[in-house]
Tab-separated table of C-alpha atoms in Angstrom:
chain	number	residue	atom	x	y	z
A	1	MET	CA	0.102	-0.090	-0.016
A	2	ASN	CA	1.187	3.224	-1.167
A	3	ASP	CA	-1.066	5.581	0.454
A	4	PRO	CA	0.191	8.385	2.844
A	5	TRP	CA	0.052	7.317	6.316
A	6	GLY	CA	-1.674	4.177	5.161
A	7	ILE	CA	-5.124	6.272	4.171
A	8	SER	CA	-5.943	7.048	0.727
A	9	GLY	CA	-6.644	10.345	-0.840
A	10	PRO	CA	-10.647	9.851	-1.191
A	11	ASP	CA	-10.537	8.222	2.409
A	12	PHE	CA	-8.702	11.279	3.779
A	13	VAL	CA	-10.951	14.067	2.320
A	14	VAL	CA	-14.121	12.051	4.246
A	15	LEU	CA	-12.121	12.153	7.404
A	16	TYR	CA	-11.100	15.506	7.248
A	17	ILE	CA	-14.581	16.787	6.598
A	18	ALA	CA	-15.937	14.664	9.473
A	19	LEU	CA	-13.216	16.293	11.596
A	20	LEU	CA	-14.761	20.121	10.432
A	21	GLY	CA	-18.014	19.071	11.106
A	22	ALA	CA	-17.254	17.624	14.372
A	23	VAL	CA	-15.098	20.677	15.669
A	24	LEU	CA	-17.652	22.750	15.064
A	25	LEU	CA	-19.946	20.584	16.773
A	26	VAL	CA	-17.813	20.303	19.751
A	27	ARG	CA	-17.355	24.582	19.797
A	28	VAL	CA	-21.267	24.893	19.500
A	29	ILE	CA	-21.336	22.357	22.371
A	30	VAL	CA	-18.802	23.857	24.658
A	31	SER	CA	-20.188	27.452	24.101
A	32	GLY	CA	-23.511	26.525	25.251
A	33	ILE	CA	-22.320	24.654	28.677
A	34	VAL	CA	-20.261	27.203	29.528
A	35	ALA	CA	-22.956	29.901	28.748
A	36	ALA	CA	-25.325	27.734	30.755
A	37	ARG	CA	-23.080	27.748	33.683
A	38	ALA	CA	-22.141	31.204	33.536
A	39	MET	CA	-25.591	32.365	33.393
A	40	ARG	CA	-26.470	29.903	36.547
A	41	SER	CA	-24.664	32.391	39.302
A	42	ASP	CA	-28.226	33.015	40.842
A	43	GLN	CA	-27.169	34.780	43.951
A	44	ALA	CA	-26.545	38.430	43.728
A	45	HIS	CA	-23.985	39.340	46.193
A	46	ALA	CA	-25.403	42.070	49.010
A	47	GLY	CA	-25.076	45.748	47.883
A	48	PRO	CA	-27.072	49.183	47.749
A	49	PRO	CA	-29.922	48.873	45.013
A	50	PRO	CA	-28.868	48.829	41.440
A	51	THR	CA	-28.641	52.320	39.938
A	52	VAL	CA	-30.586	53.394	36.634
A	53	TYR	CA	-27.413	52.600	34.639
A	54	GLN	CA	-26.927	49.419	36.160
A	55	LEU	CA	-30.440	48.502	34.951
A	56	ALA	CA	-29.745	50.111	31.615
A	57	PHE	CA	-26.594	48.392	31.199
A	58	LEU	CA	-28.084	45.084	32.329
A	59	ALA	CA	-30.810	45.696	29.441
A	60	GLY	CA	-28.557	46.701	26.967
A	61	GLY	CA	-25.057	46.986	27.890
A	62	PRO	CA	-22.812	49.908	27.460
A	63	ASP	CA	-24.706	51.846	24.877
A	64	ARG	CA	-28.024	51.511	26.461
A	65	ALA	CA	-26.422	52.821	29.776
A	66	THR	CA	-25.091	55.937	27.862
A	67	ASP	CA	-28.587	56.486	26.199
A	68	ALA	CA	-29.934	56.532	29.704
A	69	ALA	CA	-27.496	58.956	30.792
A	70	ILE	CA	-27.853	61.199	27.604
A	71	ALA	CA	-31.713	60.931	28.174
A	72	ALA	CA	-31.324	62.034	31.963
A	73	LEU	CA	-29.267	64.910	31.077
A	74	VAL	CA	-31.585	66.076	27.750
A	75	GLU	CA	-34.544	65.976	30.367
A	76	ARG	CA	-32.483	68.216	33.128
A	77	GLY	CA	-31.346	70.686	30.417
A	78	GLN	CA	-27.919	69.990	30.658
A	79	LEU	CA	-27.633	68.645	27.411
A	80	ARG	CA	-29.721	70.083	24.037
A	81	VAL	CA	-30.063	68.589	20.582
A	82	ASN	CA	-30.055	70.565	17.690
A	83	SER	CA	-32.092	70.418	14.009
A	84	TYR	CA	-29.095	68.030	12.828
A	85	LYS	CA	-29.328	65.390	15.644
A	86	GLN	CA	-26.258	66.545	17.184
A	87	ILE	CA	-26.048	67.166	21.084
A	88	SER	CA	-24.369	69.311	22.942
A	89	LYS	CA	-23.832	70.693	26.628
A	90	THR	CA	-25.730	73.984	27.480
A	91	GLY	CA	-26.004	73.410	31.356
A	92	THR	CA	-23.467	72.725	34.398
A	93	ARG	CA	-21.183	69.593	34.513
A	94	PRO	CA	-23.159	66.806	36.460
A	95	VAL	CA	-22.059	64.711	39.340
A	96	ASP	CA	-22.686	60.974	38.351
A	97	PRO	CA	-19.308	59.810	37.083
A	98	LEU	CA	-21.333	58.088	33.672
A	99	GLU	CA	-23.362	61.308	32.949
A	100	ARG	CA	-19.809	63.217	33.456
A	101	ALA	CA	-18.361	61.013	30.762
A	102	VAL	CA	-21.029	61.745	28.769
A	103	PHE	CA	-21.458	65.508	29.433
A	104	ASP	CA	-17.715	65.926	28.725
A	105	VAL	CA	-17.655	64.509	24.990
A	106	ALA	CA	-20.893	65.708	24.017
A	107	LYS	CA	-19.781	68.646	21.872
A	108	LEU	CA	-21.952	68.762	18.650
A	109	LYS	CA	-21.984	64.684	18.423
A	110	THR	CA	-24.626	62.318	17.322
A	111	THR	CA	-25.911	59.539	20.051
A	112	ALA	CA	-23.881	57.060	18.165
A	113	MET	CA	-20.535	58.819	18.455
A	114	ILE	CA	-21.010	59.695	22.306
A	115	ARG	CA	-22.164	55.865	22.406
A	116	ALA	CA	-18.359	55.123	20.705
A	117	LYS	CA	-16.320	57.424	23.218
A	118	VAL	CA	-18.234	56.441	26.292
A	119	ARG	CA	-17.890	52.745	25.569
A	120	ALA	CA	-14.262	52.411	26.940
A	121	SER	CA	-14.346	55.096	29.672
A	122	ALA	CA	-13.427	54.821	33.215
A	123	ALA	CA	-17.002	55.724	34.586
A	124	MET	CA	-18.481	52.953	32.025
A	125	ARG	CA	-15.631	50.330	33.287
A	126	ALA	CA	-16.500	50.904	36.807
A	127	LEU	CA	-20.223	50.643	36.072
A	128	GLU	CA	-19.408	47.161	34.684
A	129	GLU	CA	-17.191	46.213	37.353
A	130	GLY	CA	-19.799	47.250	40.133
A	131	LEU	CA	-22.165	45.098	38.350
A	132	ASP	CA	-19.998	41.950	38.081
A	133	GLN	CA	-18.463	42.459	41.886
A	134	ARG	CA	-22.165	41.690	42.810
A	135	GLY	CA	-22.966	38.635	40.643
A	136	LEU	CA	-25.186	40.483	37.964
A	137	LEU	CA	-22.983	39.560	35.302
A	138	ALA	CA	-22.130	36.427	33.483
A	139	SER	CA	-18.599	35.591	33.608
A	140	ALA	CA	-16.214	36.918	30.849
A	141	ALA	CA	-13.166	34.493	31.615
A	142	ALA	CA	-15.640	31.347	31.117
A	143	LYS	CA	-16.580	32.432	27.705
A	144	ARG	CA	-13.120	33.710	26.765
A	145	GLN	CA	-11.760	30.166	27.676
A	146	SER	CA	-14.379	28.228	25.723
A	147	ARG	CA	-13.414	30.638	22.898
A	148	THR	CA	-9.819	29.636	23.476
A	149	PHE	CA	-10.816	26.159	23.753
A	150	GLY	CA	-12.489	26.162	20.211
A	151	LEU	CA	-9.480	28.239	18.639
A	152	VAL	CA	-7.061	25.759	19.633
A	153	LEU	CA	-9.018	22.823	18.638
A	154	GLN	CA	-9.811	24.783	15.058
A	155	LEU	CA	-5.727	25.195	14.554
A	156	ALA	CA	-5.393	21.570	15.304
A	157	VAL	CA	-7.599	20.521	12.417
A	158	LEU	CA	-5.991	23.122	10.337
A	159	ALA	CA	-2.019	21.939	10.722
A	160	PHE	CA	-3.476	18.490	10.516
A	161	GLY	CA	-4.503	19.163	7.034
A	162	VAL	CA	-1.521	21.258	6.374
A	163	VAL	CA	0.553	18.505	6.966
A	164	ARG	CA	-1.406	16.045	4.761
A	165	LEU	CA	-1.630	18.463	2.320
A	166	VAL	CA	2.332	19.268	2.209
A	167	ASN	CA	2.996	15.496	2.483
A	168	GLY	CA	0.699	15.086	-0.924
A	169	ILE	CA	2.246	17.459	-2.820
A	170	SER	CA	5.976	16.091	-1.937
A	171	LEU	CA	4.749	12.847	-3.434
A	172	GLY	CA	3.031	14.467	-6.099
A	173	ARG	CA	-0.237	13.398	-5.577
A	174	PRO	CA	-3.756	15.104	-6.848
A	175	VAL	CA	-4.506	17.729	-3.792
A	176	GLY	CA	-7.165	19.897	-5.182
A	177	VAL	CA	-9.908	18.712	-3.023
A	178	LEU	CA	-7.738	18.805	-0.080
A	179	VAL	CA	-6.302	22.361	-0.663
A	180	PHE	CA	-10.068	23.776	-0.466
A	181	LEU	CA	-10.654	21.904	2.580
A	182	VAL	CA	-7.501	23.129	4.039
A	183	LEU	CA	-8.545	27.035	3.121
A	184	VAL	CA	-11.970	26.437	4.636
A	185	ALA	CA	-10.290	25.347	8.012
A	186	ALA	CA	-8.285	28.353	7.572
A	187	VAL	CA	-10.899	30.574	7.527
A	188	LEU	CA	-12.872	29.018	10.442
A	189	ALA	CA	-9.703	29.260	12.375
A	190	ILE	CA	-9.502	32.775	11.684
A	191	VAL	CA	-13.035	33.588	12.585
A	192	ALA	CA	-12.550	31.584	15.860
A	193	ALA	CA	-9.550	34.151	16.738
A	194	VAL	CA	-11.571	37.039	15.794
A	195	ARG	CA	-14.467	35.941	18.209
A	196	ARG	CA	-11.729	34.848	20.869
A	197	SER	CA	-10.609	38.629	20.547
A	198	LYS	CA	-13.751	40.456	20.845
A	199	THR	CA	-15.130	40.816	24.264
A	200	GLY	CA	-18.446	41.875	23.201
A	201	ALA	CA	-21.147	43.139	25.940
A	202	ARG	CA	-21.275	41.274	29.037
A	203	GLN	CA	-24.960	39.114	29.610
A	204	PRO	CA	-26.615	39.655	32.631
A	205	SER	CA	-26.550	36.560	35.085
A	206	ALA	CA	-29.696	34.530	36.307
A	207	ALA	CA	-29.433	36.769	39.205
A	208	GLY	CA	-29.363	40.186	36.904
A	209	HIS	CA	-31.872	38.801	34.836
A	210	ARG	CA	-33.912	38.621	37.667
A	211	LEU	CA	-33.130	41.756	38.994
A	212	LEU	CA	-34.312	43.350	35.674
A	213	GLY	CA	-37.385	41.267	35.441
A	214	GLN	CA	-38.399	42.680	38.760
A	215	ALA	CA	-37.783	46.270	38.186
A	216	ARG	CA	-39.602	46.066	34.604
A	217	ALA	CA	-42.467	44.418	36.589
A	218	ALA	CA	-42.279	47.351	38.895
A	219	ALA	CA	-42.108	49.908	36.286
A	220	SER	CA	-45.215	48.824	34.386
A	221	GLY	CA	-47.076	48.694	37.716
A	222	PRO	CA	-49.134	51.629	39.436
A	223	VAL	CA	-46.213	53.537	40.771
A	224	PRO	CA	-46.306	56.955	40.749
A	225	ALA	CA	-43.344	58.559	38.586
A	226	GLY	CA	-40.417	59.378	40.635
A	227	MET	CA	-41.487	56.714	43.677
A	228	LEU	CA	-38.875	53.676	44.285
A	229	ALA	CA	-40.351	50.322	43.872
A	230	GLY	CA	-37.785	47.210	44.500
A	231	GLY	CA	-35.102	49.515	45.160
A	232	VAL	CA	-35.235	51.270	41.733
A	233	LEU	CA	-36.383	55.032	40.719
A	234	LEU	CA	-38.760	54.698	38.193
A	235	GLY	CA	-40.188	57.791	37.020
A	236	GLY	CA	-37.797	60.089	34.215
A	237	ALA	CA	-36.506	59.843	31.137
A	238	ALA	CA	-33.604	57.662	32.201
A	239	ALA	CA	-35.539	54.826	33.601
A	240	ALA	CA	-37.706	54.853	30.501
A	241	VAL	CA	-34.878	54.530	28.397
A	242	ALA	CA	-32.861	52.240	30.293
A	243	LEU	CA	-35.524	49.892	30.642
A	244	GLY	CA	-37.158	50.499	27.000
A	245	GLY	CA	-34.467	51.947	24.916
A	246	TRP	CA	-35.148	55.390	23.073
A	247	ALA	CA	-38.530	53.888	21.798
A	248	MET	CA	-39.346	54.810	25.220
A	249	TYR	CA	-38.595	57.858	25.729
A	250	PRO	CA	-41.449	60.499	26.317
A	251	ASP	CA	-41.225	62.921	23.874
A	252	GLU	CA	-41.637	61.547	20.492
A	253	GLU	CA	-39.489	64.148	18.661
A	254	LEU	CA	-36.292	64.022	20.700
A	255	SER	CA	-36.792	59.969	20.581
A	256	ALA	CA	-36.660	60.358	16.899
A	257	ALA	CA	-34.102	62.726	16.879
A	258	LEU	CA	-31.787	60.924	19.587
A	259	THR	CA	-32.341	57.451	18.122
A	260	PRO	CA	-29.056	56.316	16.170
A	261	PRO	CA	-29.467	55.133	12.823
A	262	MET	CA	-29.961	51.269	12.395
A	263	GLY	CA	-26.367	49.476	12.019
A	264	SER	CA	-24.485	52.804	13.125
A	265	PHE	CA	-21.042	51.970	14.748
A	266	GLY	CA	-20.282	55.242	16.203
A	267	GLY	CA	-20.348	57.308	13.319
A	268	GLY	CA	-23.583	59.108	12.328
A	269	GLY	CA	-24.191	61.518	9.789
A	270	SER	CA	-25.354	64.954	10.760
A	271	SER	CA	-28.632	65.429	8.331
A	272	GLY	CA	-32.088	66.110	9.943
A	273	SER	CA	-35.273	64.068	9.904
A	274	SER	CA	-37.331	63.541	6.841
A	275	GLY	CA	-40.091	66.103	7.202
A	276	SER	CA	-39.642	69.751	8.441
A	277	SER	CA	-37.196	70.250	11.291
A	278	CYS	CA	-36.228	73.180	13.278
A	279	SER	CA	-34.684	76.314	12.217
A	280	SER	CA	-30.907	76.848	11.469
A	281	GLY	CA	-29.136	77.095	14.558
A	282	SER	CA	-31.925	76.688	16.664
A	283	SER	CA	-32.312	73.465	19.606
A	284	CYS	CA	-34.606	71.194	20.664
A	285	SER	CA	-35.464	70.956	24.357
A	286	SER	CA	-36.851	68.213	25.975
A	287	SER	CA	-40.024	69.812	25.590
A	288	SER	CA	-39.869	69.534	21.633
A	289	SER	CA	-39.818	73.148	21.355
A	290	CYS	CA	-37.064	75.221	19.303
A	291	SER	CA	-34.868	77.773	21.138
A	292	SER	CA	-34.338	81.606	19.929
A	293	GLY	CA	-38.001	81.549	19.967
A	294	SER	CA	-38.439	79.424	16.896
A	295	SER	CA	-40.665	76.416	16.972
A	296	CYS	CA	-40.528	72.819	15.429
A	297	GLY	CA	-42.238	72.490	12.733
A	298	GLY	CA	-43.938	69.287	11.254
A	299	GLY	CA	-43.321	66.917	14.304
A	300	GLY	CA	-39.417	66.621	13.803
A	301	CYS	CA	-35.948	67.557	15.062
A	302	GLY	CA	-34.965	66.395	14.400
A	303	GLY	CA	-9.819	22.104	-8.654
A	304	GLY	CA	-10.106	18.420	-9.261
A	305	GLY	CA	-8.200	15.778	-7.158
A	306	CYS	CA	-8.390	14.116	-3.932
A	307	GLY	CA	-6.466	14.533	-0.818
A	308	GLY	CA	-2.782	13.208	-1.594
């Protein structure tokens, strides 16, 4: 038998395809097990009642927390939105760390641009660490370990294919199909490496989901605005955005102006919304009126061979 490694080319191709499929299956299973174990953190550590920004982070990650801070500052008149959907500071610097981080970068920036700048801020890291210390976020270390394991498996299969490919070429065997499969393995390894390098938004643990559910249930109940329910201040625009996103902002015009376009990654244009908008140089306040005596019009601000 002159077949390399005692395996014919067609048999190796079948084996390699099976290995690629098995590794993908193992990665999915391991990822699911790790996610389930991370989510099983059911006990929240003792601590003060969660802030509206902690709830926002649990509900939608750093971007939702940033949105809630923007909503609070606009409602209090410390930020304003002009007719080009740009946010700028107009009041005194706030005390809350996350609000300060938002306020400091609000220099004719869109919501998407402010999100991009605040994601890596010290205030956002402190907010995440506070939730992590209380057991309200799923383990990031466990997810990274599972992705590292998946990457190692993917690289091992790639190396196995490359060795067979080199051996087949040296023996002058047809390797067209194997070249294609090795390329597939290389792409899968690259994807696994990229996934490992990306942390992504932290997900709530079981305790975090429970706390978030309690806050939403309380907020939907007969609780007067501004009253405490479940240890959380439920009234105001910040709480509405924290739990429901910009769609829940109490002012429709400002909601439309502050909502980033779909697929926005921190950039964002400066064009106004369709329909009429505020006059040039004016800005929309939380009451949807324009400054400088003007008013908002129209309801809008804003190859052929085997494997060696």
